[in-house]
PDB file of C-alpha atoms in Angstrom:
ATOM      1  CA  UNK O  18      24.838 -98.111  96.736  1.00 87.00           C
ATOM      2  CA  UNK O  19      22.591-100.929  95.813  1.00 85.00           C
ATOM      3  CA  UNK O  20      22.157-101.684  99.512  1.00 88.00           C
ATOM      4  CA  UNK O  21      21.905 -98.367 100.640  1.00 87.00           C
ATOM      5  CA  UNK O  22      18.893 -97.961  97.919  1.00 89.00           C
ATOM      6  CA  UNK O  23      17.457-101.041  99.085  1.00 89.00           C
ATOM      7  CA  UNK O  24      17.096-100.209 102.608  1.00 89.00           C
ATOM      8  CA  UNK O  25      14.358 -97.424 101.938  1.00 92.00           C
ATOM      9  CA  UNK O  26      12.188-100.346 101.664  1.00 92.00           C
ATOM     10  CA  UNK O  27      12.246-100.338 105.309  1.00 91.00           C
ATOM     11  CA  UNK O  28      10.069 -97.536 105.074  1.00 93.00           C
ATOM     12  CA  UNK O  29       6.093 -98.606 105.199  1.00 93.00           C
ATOM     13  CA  UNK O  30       5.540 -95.574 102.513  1.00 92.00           C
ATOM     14  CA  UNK O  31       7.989 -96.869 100.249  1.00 95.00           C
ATOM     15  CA  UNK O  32       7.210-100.711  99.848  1.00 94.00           C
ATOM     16  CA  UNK O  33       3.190-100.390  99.479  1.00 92.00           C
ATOM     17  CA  UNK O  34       3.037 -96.782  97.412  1.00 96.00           C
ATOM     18  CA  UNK O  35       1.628 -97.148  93.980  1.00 97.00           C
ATOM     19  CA  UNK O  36       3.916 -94.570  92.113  1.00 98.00           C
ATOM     20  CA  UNK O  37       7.091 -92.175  93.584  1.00 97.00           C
ATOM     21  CA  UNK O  38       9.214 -89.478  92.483  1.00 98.00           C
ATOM     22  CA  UNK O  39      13.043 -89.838  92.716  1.00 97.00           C
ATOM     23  CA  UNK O  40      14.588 -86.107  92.555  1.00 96.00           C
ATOM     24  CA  UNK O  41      17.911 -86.160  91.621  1.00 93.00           C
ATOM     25  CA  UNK O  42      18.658 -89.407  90.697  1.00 94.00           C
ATOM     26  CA  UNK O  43      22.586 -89.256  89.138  1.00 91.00           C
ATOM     27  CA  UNK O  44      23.413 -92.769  88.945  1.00 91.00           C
ATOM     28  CA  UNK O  45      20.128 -94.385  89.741  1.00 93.00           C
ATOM     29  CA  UNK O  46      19.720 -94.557  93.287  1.00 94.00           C
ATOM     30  CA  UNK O  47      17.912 -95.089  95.225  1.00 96.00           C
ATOM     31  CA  UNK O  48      15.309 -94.896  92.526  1.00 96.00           C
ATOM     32  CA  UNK O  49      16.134 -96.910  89.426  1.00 96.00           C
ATOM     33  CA  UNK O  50      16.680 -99.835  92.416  1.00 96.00           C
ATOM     34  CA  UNK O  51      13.397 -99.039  94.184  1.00 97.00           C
ATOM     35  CA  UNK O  52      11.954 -99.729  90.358  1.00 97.00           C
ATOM     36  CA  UNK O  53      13.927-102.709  90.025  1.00 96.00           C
ATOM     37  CA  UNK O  54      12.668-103.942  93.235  1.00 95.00           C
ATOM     38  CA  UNK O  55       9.195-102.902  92.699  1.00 96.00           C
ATOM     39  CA  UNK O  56       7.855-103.702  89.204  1.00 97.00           C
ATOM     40  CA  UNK O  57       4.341-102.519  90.459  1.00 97.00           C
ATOM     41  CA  UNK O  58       5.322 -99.319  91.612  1.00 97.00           C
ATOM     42  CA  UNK O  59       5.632 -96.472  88.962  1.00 98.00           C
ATOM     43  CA  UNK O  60       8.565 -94.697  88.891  1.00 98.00           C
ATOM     44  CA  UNK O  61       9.639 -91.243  88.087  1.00 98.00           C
ATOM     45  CA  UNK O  62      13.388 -90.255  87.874  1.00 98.00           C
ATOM     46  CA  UNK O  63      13.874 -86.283  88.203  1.00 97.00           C
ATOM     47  CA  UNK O  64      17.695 -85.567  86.963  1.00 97.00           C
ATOM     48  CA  UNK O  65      18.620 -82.260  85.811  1.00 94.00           C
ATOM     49  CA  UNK O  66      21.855 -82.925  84.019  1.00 95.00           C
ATOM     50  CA  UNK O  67      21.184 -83.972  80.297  1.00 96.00           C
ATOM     51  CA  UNK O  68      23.924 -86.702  80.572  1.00 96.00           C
ATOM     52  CA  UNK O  69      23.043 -88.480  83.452  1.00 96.00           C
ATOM     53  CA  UNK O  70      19.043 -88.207  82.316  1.00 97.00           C
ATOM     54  CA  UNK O  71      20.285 -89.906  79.196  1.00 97.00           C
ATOM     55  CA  UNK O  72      22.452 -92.495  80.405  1.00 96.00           C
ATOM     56  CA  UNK O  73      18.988 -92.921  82.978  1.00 97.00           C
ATOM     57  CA  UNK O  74      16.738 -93.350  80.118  1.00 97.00           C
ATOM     58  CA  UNK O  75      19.100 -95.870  78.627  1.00 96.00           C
ATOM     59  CA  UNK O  76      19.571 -97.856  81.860  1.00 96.00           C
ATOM     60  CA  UNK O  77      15.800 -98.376  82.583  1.00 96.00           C
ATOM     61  CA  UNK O  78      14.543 -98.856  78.897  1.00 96.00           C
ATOM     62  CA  UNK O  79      13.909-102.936  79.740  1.00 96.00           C
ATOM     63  CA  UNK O  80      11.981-101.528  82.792  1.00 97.00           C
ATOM     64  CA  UNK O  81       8.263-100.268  81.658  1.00 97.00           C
ATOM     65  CA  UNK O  82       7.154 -98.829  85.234  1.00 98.00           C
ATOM     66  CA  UNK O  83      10.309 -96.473  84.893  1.00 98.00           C
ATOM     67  CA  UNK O  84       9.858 -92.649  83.157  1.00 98.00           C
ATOM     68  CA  UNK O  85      12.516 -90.297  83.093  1.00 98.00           C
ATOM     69  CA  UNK O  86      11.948 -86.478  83.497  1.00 97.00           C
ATOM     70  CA  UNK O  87      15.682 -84.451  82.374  1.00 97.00           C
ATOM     71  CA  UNK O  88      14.158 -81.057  83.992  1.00 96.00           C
ATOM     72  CA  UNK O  89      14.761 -79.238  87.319  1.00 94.00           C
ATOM     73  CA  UNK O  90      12.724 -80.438  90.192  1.00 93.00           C
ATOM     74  CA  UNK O  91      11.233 -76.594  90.083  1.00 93.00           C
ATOM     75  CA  UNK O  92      10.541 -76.859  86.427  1.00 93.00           C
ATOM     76  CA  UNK O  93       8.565 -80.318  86.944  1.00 95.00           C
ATOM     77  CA  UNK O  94       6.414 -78.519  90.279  1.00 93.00           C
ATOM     78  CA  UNK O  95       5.406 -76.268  87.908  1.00 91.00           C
ATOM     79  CA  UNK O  96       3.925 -79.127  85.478  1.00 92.00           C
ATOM     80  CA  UNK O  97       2.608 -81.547  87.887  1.00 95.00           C
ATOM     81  CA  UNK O  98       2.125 -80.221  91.203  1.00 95.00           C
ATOM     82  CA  UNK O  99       1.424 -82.466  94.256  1.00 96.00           C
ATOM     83  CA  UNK O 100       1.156 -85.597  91.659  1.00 96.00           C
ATOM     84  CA  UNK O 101       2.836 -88.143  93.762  1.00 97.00           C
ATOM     85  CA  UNK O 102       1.843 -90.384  96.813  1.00 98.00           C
ATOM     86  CA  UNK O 103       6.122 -90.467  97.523  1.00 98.00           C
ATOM     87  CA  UNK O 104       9.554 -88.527  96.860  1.00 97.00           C
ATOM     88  CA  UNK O 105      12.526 -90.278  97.879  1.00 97.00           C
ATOM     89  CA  UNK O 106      16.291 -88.168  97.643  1.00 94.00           C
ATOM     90  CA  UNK O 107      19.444 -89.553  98.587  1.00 92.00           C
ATOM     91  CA  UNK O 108      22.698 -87.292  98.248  1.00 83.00           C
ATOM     92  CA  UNK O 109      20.635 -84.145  96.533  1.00 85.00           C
ATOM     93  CA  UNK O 110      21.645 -81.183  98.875  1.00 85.00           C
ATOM     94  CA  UNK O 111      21.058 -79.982 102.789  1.00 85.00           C
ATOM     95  CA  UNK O 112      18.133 -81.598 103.847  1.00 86.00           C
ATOM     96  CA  UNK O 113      16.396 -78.030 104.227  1.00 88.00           C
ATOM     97  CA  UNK O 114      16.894 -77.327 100.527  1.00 90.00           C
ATOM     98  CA  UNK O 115      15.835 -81.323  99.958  1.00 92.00           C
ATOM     99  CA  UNK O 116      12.789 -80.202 102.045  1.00 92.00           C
ATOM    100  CA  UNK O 117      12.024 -77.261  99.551  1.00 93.00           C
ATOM    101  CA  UNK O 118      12.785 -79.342  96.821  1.00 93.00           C
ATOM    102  CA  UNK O 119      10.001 -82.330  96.916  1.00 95.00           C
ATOM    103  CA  UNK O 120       7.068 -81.028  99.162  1.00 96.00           C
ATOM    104  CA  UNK O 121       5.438 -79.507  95.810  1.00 96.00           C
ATOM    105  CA  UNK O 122       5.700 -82.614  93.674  1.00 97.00           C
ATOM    106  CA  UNK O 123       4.122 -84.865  97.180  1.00 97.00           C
ATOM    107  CA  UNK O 124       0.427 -84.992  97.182  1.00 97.00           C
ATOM    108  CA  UNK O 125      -1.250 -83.866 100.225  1.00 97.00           C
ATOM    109  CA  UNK O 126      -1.543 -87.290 102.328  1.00 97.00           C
ATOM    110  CA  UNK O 127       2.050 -88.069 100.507  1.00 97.00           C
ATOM    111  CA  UNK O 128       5.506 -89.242 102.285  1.00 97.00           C
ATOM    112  CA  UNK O 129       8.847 -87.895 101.886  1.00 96.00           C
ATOM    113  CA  UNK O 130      11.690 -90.220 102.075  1.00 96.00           C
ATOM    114  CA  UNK O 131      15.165 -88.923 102.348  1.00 94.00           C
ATOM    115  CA  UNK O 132      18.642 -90.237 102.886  1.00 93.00           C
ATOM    116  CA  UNK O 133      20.964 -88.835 105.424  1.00 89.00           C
ATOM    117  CA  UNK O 134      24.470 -89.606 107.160  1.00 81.00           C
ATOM    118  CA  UNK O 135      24.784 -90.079 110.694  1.00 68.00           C
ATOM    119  CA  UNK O 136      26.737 -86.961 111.040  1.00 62.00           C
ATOM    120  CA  UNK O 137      24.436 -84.800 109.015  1.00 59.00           C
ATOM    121  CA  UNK O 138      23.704 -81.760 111.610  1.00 59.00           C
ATOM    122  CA  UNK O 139      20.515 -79.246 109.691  1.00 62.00           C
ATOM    123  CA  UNK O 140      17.874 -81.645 111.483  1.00 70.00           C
ATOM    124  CA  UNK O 141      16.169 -78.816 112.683  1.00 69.00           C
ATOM    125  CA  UNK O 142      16.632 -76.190 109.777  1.00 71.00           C
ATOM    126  CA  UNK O 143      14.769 -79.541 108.044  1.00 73.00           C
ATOM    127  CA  UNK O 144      12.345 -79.444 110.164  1.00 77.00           C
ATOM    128  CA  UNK O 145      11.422 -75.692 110.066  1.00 79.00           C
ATOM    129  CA  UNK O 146      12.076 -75.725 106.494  1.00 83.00           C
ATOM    130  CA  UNK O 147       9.421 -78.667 106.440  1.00 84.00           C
ATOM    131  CA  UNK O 148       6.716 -76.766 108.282  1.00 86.00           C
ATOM    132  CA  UNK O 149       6.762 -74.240 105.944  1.00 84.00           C
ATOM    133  CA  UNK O 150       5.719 -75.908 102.773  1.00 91.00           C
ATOM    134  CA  UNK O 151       3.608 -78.597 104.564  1.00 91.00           C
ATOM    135  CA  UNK O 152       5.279 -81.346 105.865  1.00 93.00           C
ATOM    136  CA  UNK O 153       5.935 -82.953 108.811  1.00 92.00           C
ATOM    137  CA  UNK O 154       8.690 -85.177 109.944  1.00 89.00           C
ATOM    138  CA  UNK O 155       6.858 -88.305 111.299  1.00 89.00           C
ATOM    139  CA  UNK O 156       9.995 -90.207 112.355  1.00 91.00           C
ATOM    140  CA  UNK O 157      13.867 -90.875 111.488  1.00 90.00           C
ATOM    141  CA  UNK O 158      14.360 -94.549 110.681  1.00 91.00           C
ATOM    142  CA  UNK O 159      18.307 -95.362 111.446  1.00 91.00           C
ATOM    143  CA  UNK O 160      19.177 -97.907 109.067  1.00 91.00           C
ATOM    144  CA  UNK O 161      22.859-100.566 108.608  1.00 89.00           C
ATOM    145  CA  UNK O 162      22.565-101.246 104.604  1.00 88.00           C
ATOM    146  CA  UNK O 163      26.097-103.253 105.073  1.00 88.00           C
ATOM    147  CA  UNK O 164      28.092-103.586 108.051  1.00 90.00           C
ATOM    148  CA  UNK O 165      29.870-100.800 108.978  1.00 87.00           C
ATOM    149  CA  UNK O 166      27.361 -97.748 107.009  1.00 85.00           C
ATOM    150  CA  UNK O 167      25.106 -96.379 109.392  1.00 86.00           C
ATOM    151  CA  UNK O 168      22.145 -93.965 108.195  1.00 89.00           C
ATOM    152  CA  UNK O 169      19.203 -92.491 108.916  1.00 91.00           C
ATOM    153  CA  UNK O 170      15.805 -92.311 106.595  1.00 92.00           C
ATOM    154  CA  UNK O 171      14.263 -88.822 107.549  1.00 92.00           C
ATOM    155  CA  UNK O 172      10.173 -89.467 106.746  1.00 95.00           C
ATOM    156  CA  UNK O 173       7.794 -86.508 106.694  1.00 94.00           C
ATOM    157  CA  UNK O 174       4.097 -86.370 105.856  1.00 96.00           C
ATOM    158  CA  UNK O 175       2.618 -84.304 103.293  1.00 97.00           C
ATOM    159  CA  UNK O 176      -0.491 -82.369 105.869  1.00 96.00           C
ATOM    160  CA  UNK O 177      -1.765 -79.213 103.787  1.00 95.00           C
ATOM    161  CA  UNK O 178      -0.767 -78.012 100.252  1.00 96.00           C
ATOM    162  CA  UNK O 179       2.785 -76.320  99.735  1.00 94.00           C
ATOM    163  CA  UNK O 180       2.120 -72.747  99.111  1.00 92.00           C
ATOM    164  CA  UNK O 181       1.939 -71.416  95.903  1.00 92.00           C
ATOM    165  CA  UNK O 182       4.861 -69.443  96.304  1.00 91.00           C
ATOM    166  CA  UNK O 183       6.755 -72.433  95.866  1.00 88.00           C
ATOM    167  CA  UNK O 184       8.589 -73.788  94.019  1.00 87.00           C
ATOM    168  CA  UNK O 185      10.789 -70.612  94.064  1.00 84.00           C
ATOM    169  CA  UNK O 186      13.145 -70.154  91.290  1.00 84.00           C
ATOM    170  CA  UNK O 187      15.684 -72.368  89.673  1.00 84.00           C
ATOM    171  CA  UNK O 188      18.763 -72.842  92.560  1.00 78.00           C
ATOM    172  CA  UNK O 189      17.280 -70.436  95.333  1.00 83.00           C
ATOM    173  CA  UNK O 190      16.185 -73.757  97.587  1.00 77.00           C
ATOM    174  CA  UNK O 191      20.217 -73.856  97.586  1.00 77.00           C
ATOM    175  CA  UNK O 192      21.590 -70.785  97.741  1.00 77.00           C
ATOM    176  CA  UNK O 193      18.847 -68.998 100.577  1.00 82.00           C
ATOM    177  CA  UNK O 194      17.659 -72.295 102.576  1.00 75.00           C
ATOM    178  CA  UNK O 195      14.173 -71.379 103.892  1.00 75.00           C
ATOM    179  CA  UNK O 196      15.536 -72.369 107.322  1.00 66.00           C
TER     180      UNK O 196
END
């Protein structure tokens, strides 16, 4: 996992960016790493579940550029819209609903960074699903963390404001993929 995290900072966007937004971040990764890593960089972790937010807040106390958020990623779009330069995800949900997810926490000029598996198939229901809340997929970096793992980091572009209409409500990104 720690090399998997790591190898984001392959990514232009995600070794020069001032601040990012990690939705979904479980166990730390790739963001509590990326913070690790970075010192400079400010870091937000976005985890729903109360116990893995609190075992987050406990891991990254001796790191000062880390804040964690224990709210939905559609509760925290509410609060602070289009706030970050960068949202990384790694093992959140379909890569449509991923899509959905960060494009209104990215600022307009933003990146999106997310992790996929070679034989993850909804490239273009991400890419649709991208259009539609303002994004652009710029490029798919393919990326051998150890020997053996091969993945791909899909990077979109943040080009016009999401729509107001999103975020829509709590789970829908989910359960009715835009795409």
């Amino acid at each position: 996992h720690l090399a998997d995290s790591l190898s984001g900072l392959c990514v232009e966007e995600l070794r020069s960016v001032p601040a990012l937004a990690d939705i979904g971040s479980g166990g730390g990764f790739p963001g509590l790493v990326l913070a690790m890593f970075r010192p400079e960089c400010a870091v937000t972790l976005v985890e729903s579940e109360r116990r893995k937010a609190d075992w987050l807040t406990r891991e990254a106390a001796p790191l000062p550029n880390v804040r964690v958020v224990a709210e939905r990623t559609e509760t925290l779009a509410m609060n602070e819209r289009e706030s970050w330069p960068a949202v990384t995800a790694r093992a959140v949900a379909p890569y449509p609903a991923v899509v959905e997810l960060a494009a209104p926490l990215i600022a307009v000029g933003g990146s999106l960074v997310v992790w996929r598996g070679d034989r993850d198939d909804d490239d273009f229901a991400g890419c649709r699903a991208a259009e539609t809340v303002g994004l652009v997929r710029d490029r798919v970096v393919p990326v051998e963390p150890f020997p053996g793992a091969r993945r791909t980091l899909h990077v979109c572009h943040k080009e016009t404001a999401t729509p107001e209409r999103f975020p829509r409500r709590p789970g829908r990104a989910t359960k009715r993929p835009l795409a």
